[in-house]
Coordinates of C-alpha atoms in Angstrom, one line a residue:
M1 CA 0.3 0.0 0.0
K2 CA 1.2 3.5 -0.8
A3 CA 2.2 5.7 2.9
K4 CA 4.4 8.8 2.6
C5 CA 5.1 8.8 6.1
L6 CA 5.6 5.0 8.3
V7 CA 5.4 7.5 11.3
A8 CA 2.1 7.8 10.1
A9 CA 0.8 4.3 9.5
L10 CA 2.4 3.4 13.0
A11 CA 0.5 6.1 14.1
A12 CA -2.6 5.5 12.5
F13 CA -10.4 -1.9 15.1
C14 CA -22.0 -9.5 17.3
I15 CA -24.8 -13.6 18.6
W16 CA -25.4 -18.0 20.9
T17 CA -28.8 -19.2 19.3
S18 CA -28.2 -17.6 16.3
P19 CA -28.3 -19.9 12.9
G20 CA -25.3 -22.9 13.6
Q21 CA -21.9 -22.0 11.1
A22 CA -20.8 -23.5 8.3
L23 CA -18.8 -25.9 8.9
A24 CA -15.8 -24.7 7.3
A25 CA -14.5 -21.0 7.9
T26 CA -15.1 -18.3 5.8
V27 CA -12.1 -15.9 4.4
V28 CA -12.9 -12.7 2.3
L29 CA -9.3 -12.2 1.0
D30 CA -8.7 -8.1 -0.3
A31 CA -6.8 -8.2 -2.7
G32 CA -6.2 -4.2 -3.0
H33 CA -6.0 -1.2 -5.3
G34 CA -6.3 -2.8 -9.2
G35 CA -8.5 -1.5 -12.4
T36 CA -7.1 2.2 -12.4
D37 CA -5.5 2.0 -8.6
P38 CA -2.4 0.7 -9.4
G39 CA -1.5 0.9 -6.1
A40 CA 2.9 1.8 -5.5
I41 CA 4.3 1.5 -7.5
G42 CA 8.0 -0.4 -6.7
V43 CA 11.6 0.9 -7.7
N44 CA 12.0 -1.9 -10.2
G45 CA 8.6 -0.6 -11.8
L46 CA 6.1 -3.2 -10.5
Q47 CA 2.9 -2.1 -9.6
E48 CA 1.2 -3.1 -6.2
K49 CA -1.5 -3.5 -7.7
T50 CA -0.5 -6.7 -9.6
V51 CA 1.3 -8.5 -6.2
N52 CA -1.5 -8.2 -3.9
L53 CA -4.2 -9.8 -7.1
D54 CA -1.1 -12.2 -8.0
I55 CA -0.7 -13.3 -3.8
S56 CA -4.7 -12.8 -3.1
Q57 CA -4.9 -16.1 -5.6
K58 CA -1.9 -18.3 -4.0
V59 CA -3.4 -17.8 -1.0
R60 CA -7.2 -18.7 -2.1
D61 CA -6.1 -21.6 -3.7
R62 CA -4.2 -23.3 -0.5
L63 CA -7.0 -22.2 1.9
I64 CA -9.3 -23.7 -0.7
Q65 CA -7.2 -26.9 -0.4
R66 CA -6.8 -26.8 3.6
G67 CA -11.2 -26.6 2.8
Y68 CA -12.2 -22.9 4.1
E69 CA -14.4 -21.6 2.2
V70 CA -13.4 -17.9 0.4
R71 CA -14.4 -15.3 -0.4
M72 CA -12.3 -12.4 -3.3
S73 CA -13.3 -8.4 -2.8
R74 CA -11.7 -8.7 -6.6
D75 CA -10.1 -11.5 -8.7
T76 CA -9.7 -9.9 -12.1
D77 CA -7.8 -6.3 -11.9
I78 CA -10.9 -4.1 -11.5
Y79 CA -11.1 -0.9 -9.8
V80 CA -13.2 -1.6 -6.7
S81 CA -14.3 1.3 -3.6
L82 CA -13.0 0.5 -0.5
S83 CA -16.8 0.5 0.8
D84 CA -17.7 -1.7 -1.5
R85 CA -15.0 -3.4 0.0
V86 CA -16.6 -3.3 2.9
A87 CA -20.2 -4.5 1.9
Y88 CA -19.1 -7.3 -0.2
A89 CA -17.4 -8.6 3.3
K90 CA -20.1 -8.3 4.8
A91 CA -22.5 -9.9 2.3
Q92 CA -20.4 -12.7 2.6
Q93 CA -21.2 -13.4 6.4
A94 CA -17.8 -14.6 6.4
D95 CA -15.4 -15.6 10.1
I96 CA -12.4 -12.9 9.1
F97 CA -11.2 -10.1 6.6
V98 CA -8.0 -10.7 5.1
S99 CA -6.3 -7.4 2.8
I100 CA -3.0 -7.9 0.9
H101 CA -0.9 -4.7 0.1
A102 CA 3.2 -4.3 -0.3
N103 CA 3.9 -1.0 1.3
S104 CA 6.2 2.2 0.1
Y105 CA 7.7 4.7 2.1
S106 CA 10.4 7.3 1.8
N107 CA 13.4 6.2 3.2
P108 CA 14.5 3.7 0.7
A109 CA 16.6 1.7 3.1
T110 CA 13.1 0.4 5.3
R111 CA 11.7 -2.8 4.1
G112 CA 10.3 -5.5 6.6
A113 CA 6.7 -7.1 6.3
M114 CA 3.7 -5.3 9.2
V115 CA 0.9 -5.6 9.9
L116 CA -2.4 -3.7 10.7
Y117 CA -5.4 -4.0 12.7
Y118 CA -7.9 -1.5 14.5
D119 CA -7.3 -1.1 18.3
D120 CA -9.9 0.8 20.0
A121 CA -7.2 2.5 22.3
Y122 CA -5.9 4.1 20.3
P123 CA -8.8 5.8 17.9
Q124 CA -8.5 8.6 15.6
S125 CA -11.7 11.2 15.6
S126 CA -11.2 12.0 11.9
Y127 CA -11.6 7.8 11.2
P128 CA -14.4 6.7 13.4
A129 CA -14.9 3.3 13.2
S130 CA -17.9 1.1 13.2
E131 CA -19.1 -0.6 17.1
E132 CA -18.3 -3.6 15.4
M133 CA -14.6 -3.3 15.1
K134 CA -14.4 -1.2 18.1
A135 CA -15.8 -4.1 20.1
L136 CA -13.5 -6.9 17.7
T137 CA -10.3 -5.1 18.8
P138 CA -8.6 -8.0 20.4
Q139 CA -10.4 -10.6 18.1
S140 CA -8.5 -8.7 15.2
R141 CA -5.3 -7.7 16.9
E142 CA -4.9 -11.8 17.8
L143 CA -5.4 -12.2 13.8
A144 CA -3.0 -9.7 13.2
Q145 CA -0.6 -11.4 14.9
F146 CA -0.7 -15.2 13.9
V147 CA -0.6 -13.8 10.8
L148 CA 2.8 -12.1 10.8
D149 CA 3.6 -14.8 13.1
G150 CA 3.1 -17.0 10.1
F151 CA 4.4 -14.7 7.3
L152 CA 7.9 -14.6 9.2
G153 CA 8.3 -17.9 9.5
K154 CA 7.9 -19.0 6.4
A155 CA 8.8 -15.8 4.0
G156 CA 11.6 -13.9 7.0
G157 CA 12.6 -10.6 6.2
T158 CA 12.8 -8.3 8.8
D159 CA 9.6 -7.7 11.7
R160 CA 8.1 -4.3 11.7
G161 CA 5.6 -5.7 13.9
L162 CA 1.4 -5.2 14.8
V163 CA 0.5 -1.1 13.6
P164 CA -2.6 0.1 15.0
S165 CA -4.5 1.5 11.8
A166 CA -7.1 3.6 11.4
V167 CA -7.6 2.9 7.6
Y168 CA -10.5 2.5 6.3
V169 CA -11.3 -1.1 5.4
V170 CA -9.6 -2.3 8.7
R171 CA -11.8 -0.4 10.3
M172 CA -15.3 0.0 8.7
G173 CA -16.2 -3.6 8.8
N174 CA -18.4 -6.3 11.2
I175 CA -15.7 -9.4 11.6
P176 CA -12.2 -9.6 12.7
S177 CA -10.2 -8.0 10.1
I178 CA -6.4 -8.0 8.9
L179 CA -4.0 -5.6 6.0
V180 CA -1.1 -6.9 5.7
E181 CA 2.2 -5.0 4.0
T182 CA 4.0 -7.5 2.7
A183 CA 7.3 -5.3 1.8
F184 CA 8.6 -2.4 0.5
L185 CA 8.4 -1.8 -3.5
S186 CA 10.0 1.3 -2.8
N187 CA 12.6 -1.1 -1.2
A188 CA 15.3 -2.8 -3.5
Q189 CA 15.7 -6.1 -1.6
D190 CA 12.0 -6.2 -0.5
A191 CA 11.1 -5.2 -4.6
A192 CA 12.7 -8.0 -5.6
L193 CA 10.8 -10.7 -3.6
L194 CA 7.8 -9.1 -4.0
A195 CA 9.1 -9.9 -8.3
D196 CA 10.2 -13.3 -7.4
E197 CA 7.2 -16.6 -7.3
S198 CA 9.0 -18.4 -5.0
A199 CA 9.2 -15.2 -2.7
R200 CA 5.9 -15.0 -3.1
V201 CA 4.2 -18.5 -2.9
A202 CA 6.5 -18.3 0.1
M203 CA 4.6 -14.9 1.3
A204 CA 1.0 -16.2 0.6
E205 CA 2.0 -19.8 2.6
G206 CA 2.5 -17.6 5.5
I207 CA -0.3 -16.5 5.4
V208 CA -2.9 -19.0 4.8
D209 CA -0.5 -20.7 8.1
G210 CA -1.6 -17.6 9.4
I211 CA -5.6 -17.7 9.0
E212 CA -5.2 -21.2 10.0
A213 CA -3.6 -20.3 13.9
Y214 CA -6.4 -18.6 14.1
L215 CA -9.6 -20.8 13.2
S216 CA -8.0 -23.6 15.3
A217 CA -7.6 -21.0 18.1
A218 CA -11.0 -19.7 17.0
D219 CA -12.5 -23.8 16.6
T220 CA -11.1 -24.6 20.6
G221 CA -13.7 -22.3 21.5
F222 CA -15.1 -19.1 21.0
S223 CA -12.6 -15.8 19.7
D224 CA -13.8 -13.7 22.2
I225 CA -13.0 -15.8 25.8
R226 CA -10.1 -16.2 25.5
T227 CA -10.1 -14.1 28.3
H228 CA -13.3 -14.1 29.7
W229 CA -14.5 -14.6 33.4
A230 CA -17.2 -16.4 32.1
R231 CA -14.6 -18.9 29.6
E232 CA -15.0 -22.3 31.1
A233 CA -18.8 -22.0 31.6
I234 CA -19.6 -21.7 28.3
L235 CA -17.2 -24.2 27.2
R236 CA -18.2 -26.2 28.6
L237 CA -22.4 -25.8 27.8
K238 CA -20.3 -25.4 24.2
E239 CA -19.0 -29.1 24.8
R240 CA -22.7 -30.4 25.6
G241 CA -24.0 -29.0 22.4
L242 CA -26.2 -26.3 24.6
V243 CA -24.8 -23.1 23.3
V244 CA -23.6 -21.8 19.4
G245 CA -21.4 -19.4 18.6
A246 CA -22.6 -15.6 16.6
S247 CA -20.5 -14.8 12.8
G248 CA -16.8 -14.6 12.9
G249 CA -16.8 -17.4 15.9
R250 CA -17.4 -15.0 18.5
F251 CA -20.1 -16.0 21.8
E252 CA -21.3 -12.0 22.5
P253 CA -20.9 -12.7 26.1
A254 CA -22.1 -9.4 26.7
R255 CA -25.0 -8.8 24.8
A256 CA -28.1 -8.8 26.5
L257 CA -29.6 -12.0 26.6
T258 CA -33.2 -11.9 24.5
R259 CA -36.3 -13.6 24.9
A260 CA -35.9 -15.8 22.3
E261 CA -32.9 -16.6 22.9
W262 CA -33.8 -17.3 26.6
V263 CA -36.6 -19.9 25.3
T264 CA -34.1 -21.8 22.9
L265 CA -31.8 -22.2 25.7
L266 CA -34.6 -23.5 28.4
N267 CA -35.6 -25.7 24.9
R268 CA -31.6 -27.2 25.6
V269 CA -32.1 -27.6 28.7
F270 CA -34.9 -28.8 29.5
D271 CA -35.7 -31.0 27.1
L272 CA -39.6 -29.3 27.5
D273 CA -43.1 -31.4 26.4
P274 CA -44.6 -28.2 24.4
A275 CA -47.8 -30.6 26.1
G276 CA -49.0 -31.2 28.9
K277 CA -46.2 -29.5 31.6
A278 CA -47.3 -26.3 31.0
C279 CA -49.0 -23.6 33.8
K280 CA -51.4 -22.5 32.4
A281 CA -52.1 -18.6 33.5
V282 CA -54.1 -17.3 35.8
E283 CA -57.5 -15.5 34.7
G284 CA -57.3 -11.8 33.9
S285 CA -53.8 -12.0 34.3
V286 CA -51.1 -12.0 31.2
S287 CA -48.7 -14.3 33.1
G288 CA -50.1 -14.6 36.6
A289 CA -49.3 -18.5 36.2
V290 CA -44.8 -17.4 37.1
Y291 CA -46.1 -15.3 40.0
A292 CA -48.1 -17.4 41.5
D293 CA -47.3 -21.1 42.5
C294 CA -48.1 -23.1 40.2
D295 CA -47.9 -26.7 40.1
P296 CA -48.6 -28.4 37.0
G297 CA -50.0 -31.5 38.7
A298 CA -52.8 -29.3 40.3
A299 CA -56.6 -29.5 38.7
E300 CA -57.3 -27.0 35.4
G301 CA -58.0 -23.5 36.7
Q302 CA -56.5 -23.7 40.0
I303 CA -52.7 -22.7 41.4
G304 CA -51.2 -25.6 43.6
T305 CA -48.2 -25.4 46.3
G306 CA -46.7 -28.6 46.1
V307 CA -43.2 -29.4 44.2
D308 CA -42.4 -32.7 42.6
A309 CA -38.4 -33.0 41.8
S310 CA -39.1 -36.0 39.4
R311 CA -41.1 -34.0 36.6
I312 CA -40.1 -30.6 35.1
P313 CA -42.8 -28.1 34.7
G314 CA -43.1 -25.6 32.4
F315 CA -43.7 -22.0 32.9
A316 CA -45.9 -18.9 31.6
G317 CA -45.3 -15.2 31.0
I318 CA -41.8 -14.1 30.4
S319 CA -43.5 -11.2 29.1
G320 CA -45.2 -10.5 32.0
A321 CA -42.3 -9.4 34.5
P322 CA -43.2 -5.4 36.4
S323 CA -40.6 -3.2 34.0
A324 CA -38.8 -1.0 35.9
G325 CA -41.0 0.9 38.4
Q326 CA -43.2 -2.4 39.0
G327 CA -41.2 -3.6 41.6
K328 CA -44.1 -6.1 43.8
A329 CA -46.2 -8.7 42.8
G330 CA -49.1 -6.3 43.0
D331 CA -48.6 -4.1 39.5
L332 CA -48.5 -7.9 37.7
E333 CA -52.3 -7.9 36.9
R334 CA -53.0 -7.0 32.9
K335 CA -56.0 -8.1 31.1
Q336 CA -55.3 -10.9 28.5
S337 CA -55.0 -9.5 24.5
P338 CA -58.0 -12.1 21.7
E339 CA -54.5 -12.1 20.0
A340 CA -52.8 -13.7 23.4
A341 CA -55.7 -15.9 24.3
A342 CA -55.2 -17.2 21.2
G343 CA -51.7 -18.1 21.2
S344 CA -51.9 -20.9 22.3
E345 CA -53.7 -22.8 19.5
L346 CA -52.3 -20.4 17.1
G347 CA -48.6 -20.9 18.1
A348 CA -46.5 -17.8 17.5
A349 CA -48.6 -17.4 13.8
A350 CA -50.9 -15.2 16.3
F351 CA -48.2 -12.4 16.8
R352 CA -47.6 -9.9 14.2
D353 CA -43.6 -9.4 14.9
V354 CA -42.9 -13.4 14.9
P355 CA -42.6 -14.3 11.0
S356 CA -42.0 -17.3 9.8
K357 CA -38.7 -17.3 8.9
H358 CA -37.5 -15.6 12.0
W359 CA -34.2 -18.0 14.1
A360 CA -36.3 -18.9 16.8
Y361 CA -39.3 -19.4 15.1
A362 CA -39.9 -23.1 16.0
Q363 CA -39.2 -23.0 19.2
L364 CA -41.1 -19.8 20.5
D365 CA -44.3 -21.6 18.6
Q366 CA -43.4 -24.5 21.1
A367 CA -43.0 -22.2 23.7
V368 CA -46.7 -20.5 23.0
K369 CA -48.8 -23.5 22.4
S370 CA -47.6 -24.7 25.6
G371 CA -48.2 -22.2 27.3
L372 CA -44.6 -21.8 28.5
L373 CA -44.3 -18.1 26.8
E374 CA -47.1 -15.6 26.6
G375 CA -47.1 -11.9 24.1
Y376 CA -48.1 -8.4 25.2
P377 CA -51.9 -6.8 25.0
D378 CA -51.2 -5.4 22.0
G379 CA -50.9 -8.7 20.3
T380 CA -46.6 -8.9 19.5
L381 CA -44.7 -11.4 21.4
R382 CA -41.4 -9.4 21.4
P383 CA -39.3 -12.3 21.2
N384 CA -35.7 -9.7 20.3
Q385 CA -37.0 -8.1 23.5
T386 CA -33.3 -8.7 26.2
V387 CA -34.9 -10.5 29.6
S388 CA -34.3 -8.6 33.2
R389 CA -31.8 -10.4 35.2
A390 CA -35.0 -10.8 37.8
E391 CA -37.2 -12.4 34.7
V392 CA -34.2 -15.3 34.0
A393 CA -34.2 -15.9 37.5
L394 CA -38.1 -16.0 38.7
L395 CA -38.8 -18.0 35.8
F396 CA -35.5 -20.8 36.0
Q397 CA -36.9 -21.2 39.8
R398 CA -39.2 -22.9 38.2
L399 CA -39.1 -24.3 36.1
A400 CA -36.0 -25.6 37.6
Q401 CA -38.4 -26.6 40.6
M402 CA -36.2 -25.0 43.3
P403 CA -38.4 -24.6 46.0
L404 CA -38.8 -20.3 47.2
A405 CA -36.6 -19.1 50.6
S406 CA -38.6 -17.6 53.0
T407 CA -40.4 -14.7 52.9
G408 CA -39.2 -11.5 55.2
T409 CA -35.4 -11.6 54.1
S410 CA -33.9 -10.9 50.5
P411 CA -30.2 -11.7 49.8
F412 CA -29.4 -8.1 47.7
G413 CA -30.0 -4.6 49.2
D414 CA -31.4 -3.5 46.4
M415 CA -34.3 -6.1 46.4
P416 CA -37.0 -5.6 49.5
A417 CA -38.2 -8.7 50.9
D418 CA -41.5 -8.3 48.4
H419 CA -39.5 -7.6 45.0
W420 CA -42.2 -9.9 42.6
A421 CA -39.0 -12.0 42.1
A422 CA -37.2 -12.1 45.9
Q423 CA -38.4 -15.3 46.8
A424 CA -37.1 -17.0 43.9
V425 CA -33.4 -14.7 43.4
A426 CA -32.7 -16.0 47.1
A427 CA -33.7 -19.2 46.2
L428 CA -31.1 -19.6 43.3
K429 CA -28.6 -17.5 45.8
N430 CA -28.5 -20.3 47.9
S431 CA -28.2 -23.0 45.9
G432 CA -25.1 -20.9 44.5
L433 CA -26.5 -21.1 41.4
I434 CA -26.5 -17.5 40.8
N435 CA -24.6 -14.1 42.2
G436 CA -24.7 -10.5 42.2
T437 CA -23.7 -7.9 39.7
S438 CA -21.6 -5.9 43.2
P439 CA -21.6 -7.3 46.8
G440 CA -24.8 -6.5 48.0
R441 CA -26.1 -5.7 45.1
F442 CA -28.3 -8.3 42.4
T443 CA -29.5 -5.7 39.7
P444 CA -33.1 -6.6 39.0
D445 CA -33.9 -4.8 36.4
R446 CA -31.3 -5.4 34.2
S447 CA -31.0 -7.1 31.0
I448 CA -29.0 -10.4 31.6
T449 CA -25.9 -11.0 29.5
R450 CA -25.4 -13.6 27.6
A451 CA -22.4 -15.0 29.9
E452 CA -24.7 -14.5 33.5
A453 CA -26.9 -16.7 32.1
A454 CA -24.3 -19.3 30.4
T455 CA -23.1 -19.2 33.7
L456 CA -26.9 -19.7 35.1
L457 CA -26.9 -23.1 33.3
D458 CA -23.6 -24.0 33.9
R459 CA -24.0 -24.3 37.2
Y460 CA -27.2 -26.3 37.0
V461 CA -26.5 -28.9 34.6
S462 CA -23.3 -29.9 36.6
S463 CA -24.5 -29.4 39.9
Y464 CA -28.1 -31.4 39.0
S465 CA -27.0 -33.0 35.7
R466 CA -30.0 -35.9 34.8

């Protein structure tokens, strides 16, 4: 890539129950420049666009031989804008993006290889990055290091390290992204290497080795949890087949859990029976059965108090928890809409915001038909709405049949004893299944994160494995 100043270059980076990834990782290769944009011109007359395309094609062929899916932003000598390159990469739903360039600098003695990536620790106000790339800083940095190590291992040369950068293609995407600067066309020795077929092969093989090393490491888990506090819990659930990742080999541990994701997870953990195990909602309340003692063995229309440990009852009314400011059980009574009442027969089709193509349609349909999940009075199910920590605790306590804690006390200062979920939270806390967000605080109205939910499920399946 043409660069007037090396110093400037050195100063210059999102999913659990989403649809499963393909068996082979997908790599987008971006051969820099092209067409009317030749890029840097070497001291030997070599055009950067030619070098970039040749090495990219060699990388592509070797990745395909190793079983990976490859997409190329350009495969011929054509001009592609920077925005079109990023848009193309996004459309591929790929795992990583690798842009391949050759460098140039005003000092002809400067030579070697470097890898650029976006680092949110070094933001540039004039060149803002996408929110996804900000969050992907650790993954992009790791990919950059793997590729640089692979490149130097095969091609040799001077190691110029990793370079935090705000170049467009590494700061505006939505997957781990890097830009490889293979060598300096402005240096006679490097330019000669770039003109040599065997040297280009070595460079391509080194890039492939680095890509494969990164993707192999990602295969052992999720690329964004390697230093996360919930890593071990998430990996245990992954081994059990209870969680899968989002695009790009990520888990997105800090993202808030949605209703659709929670229903899907509960189905996986409890093997919910769509027929006969769900408590029916109390008449006049969208979710009364959840907030009363529900016994699936009681006569229809009655609320029981017994707990049958040999069976797993369902639950109703993920939608029924009060919003912030509705702290007591007495606030829960609502009128049920005709749409919600019809939901148990029509399933997810009864709700206007659940298209048949929704990724969790089957799970939502089963949950509605079994009475586990009900809609809102406006005829919506809101599958993409997040779930609060209090809702998760109460629903999980009901489904897991954990005996409620005694009334009158609460283990957390921000949950009064008469809070609608206080007894359930206390039960899970006493069982060692759930913790607060800080000493003495549970933060009940805050949306639960995927990492927090994974920890709860991991503790349960580890302690109460069937």
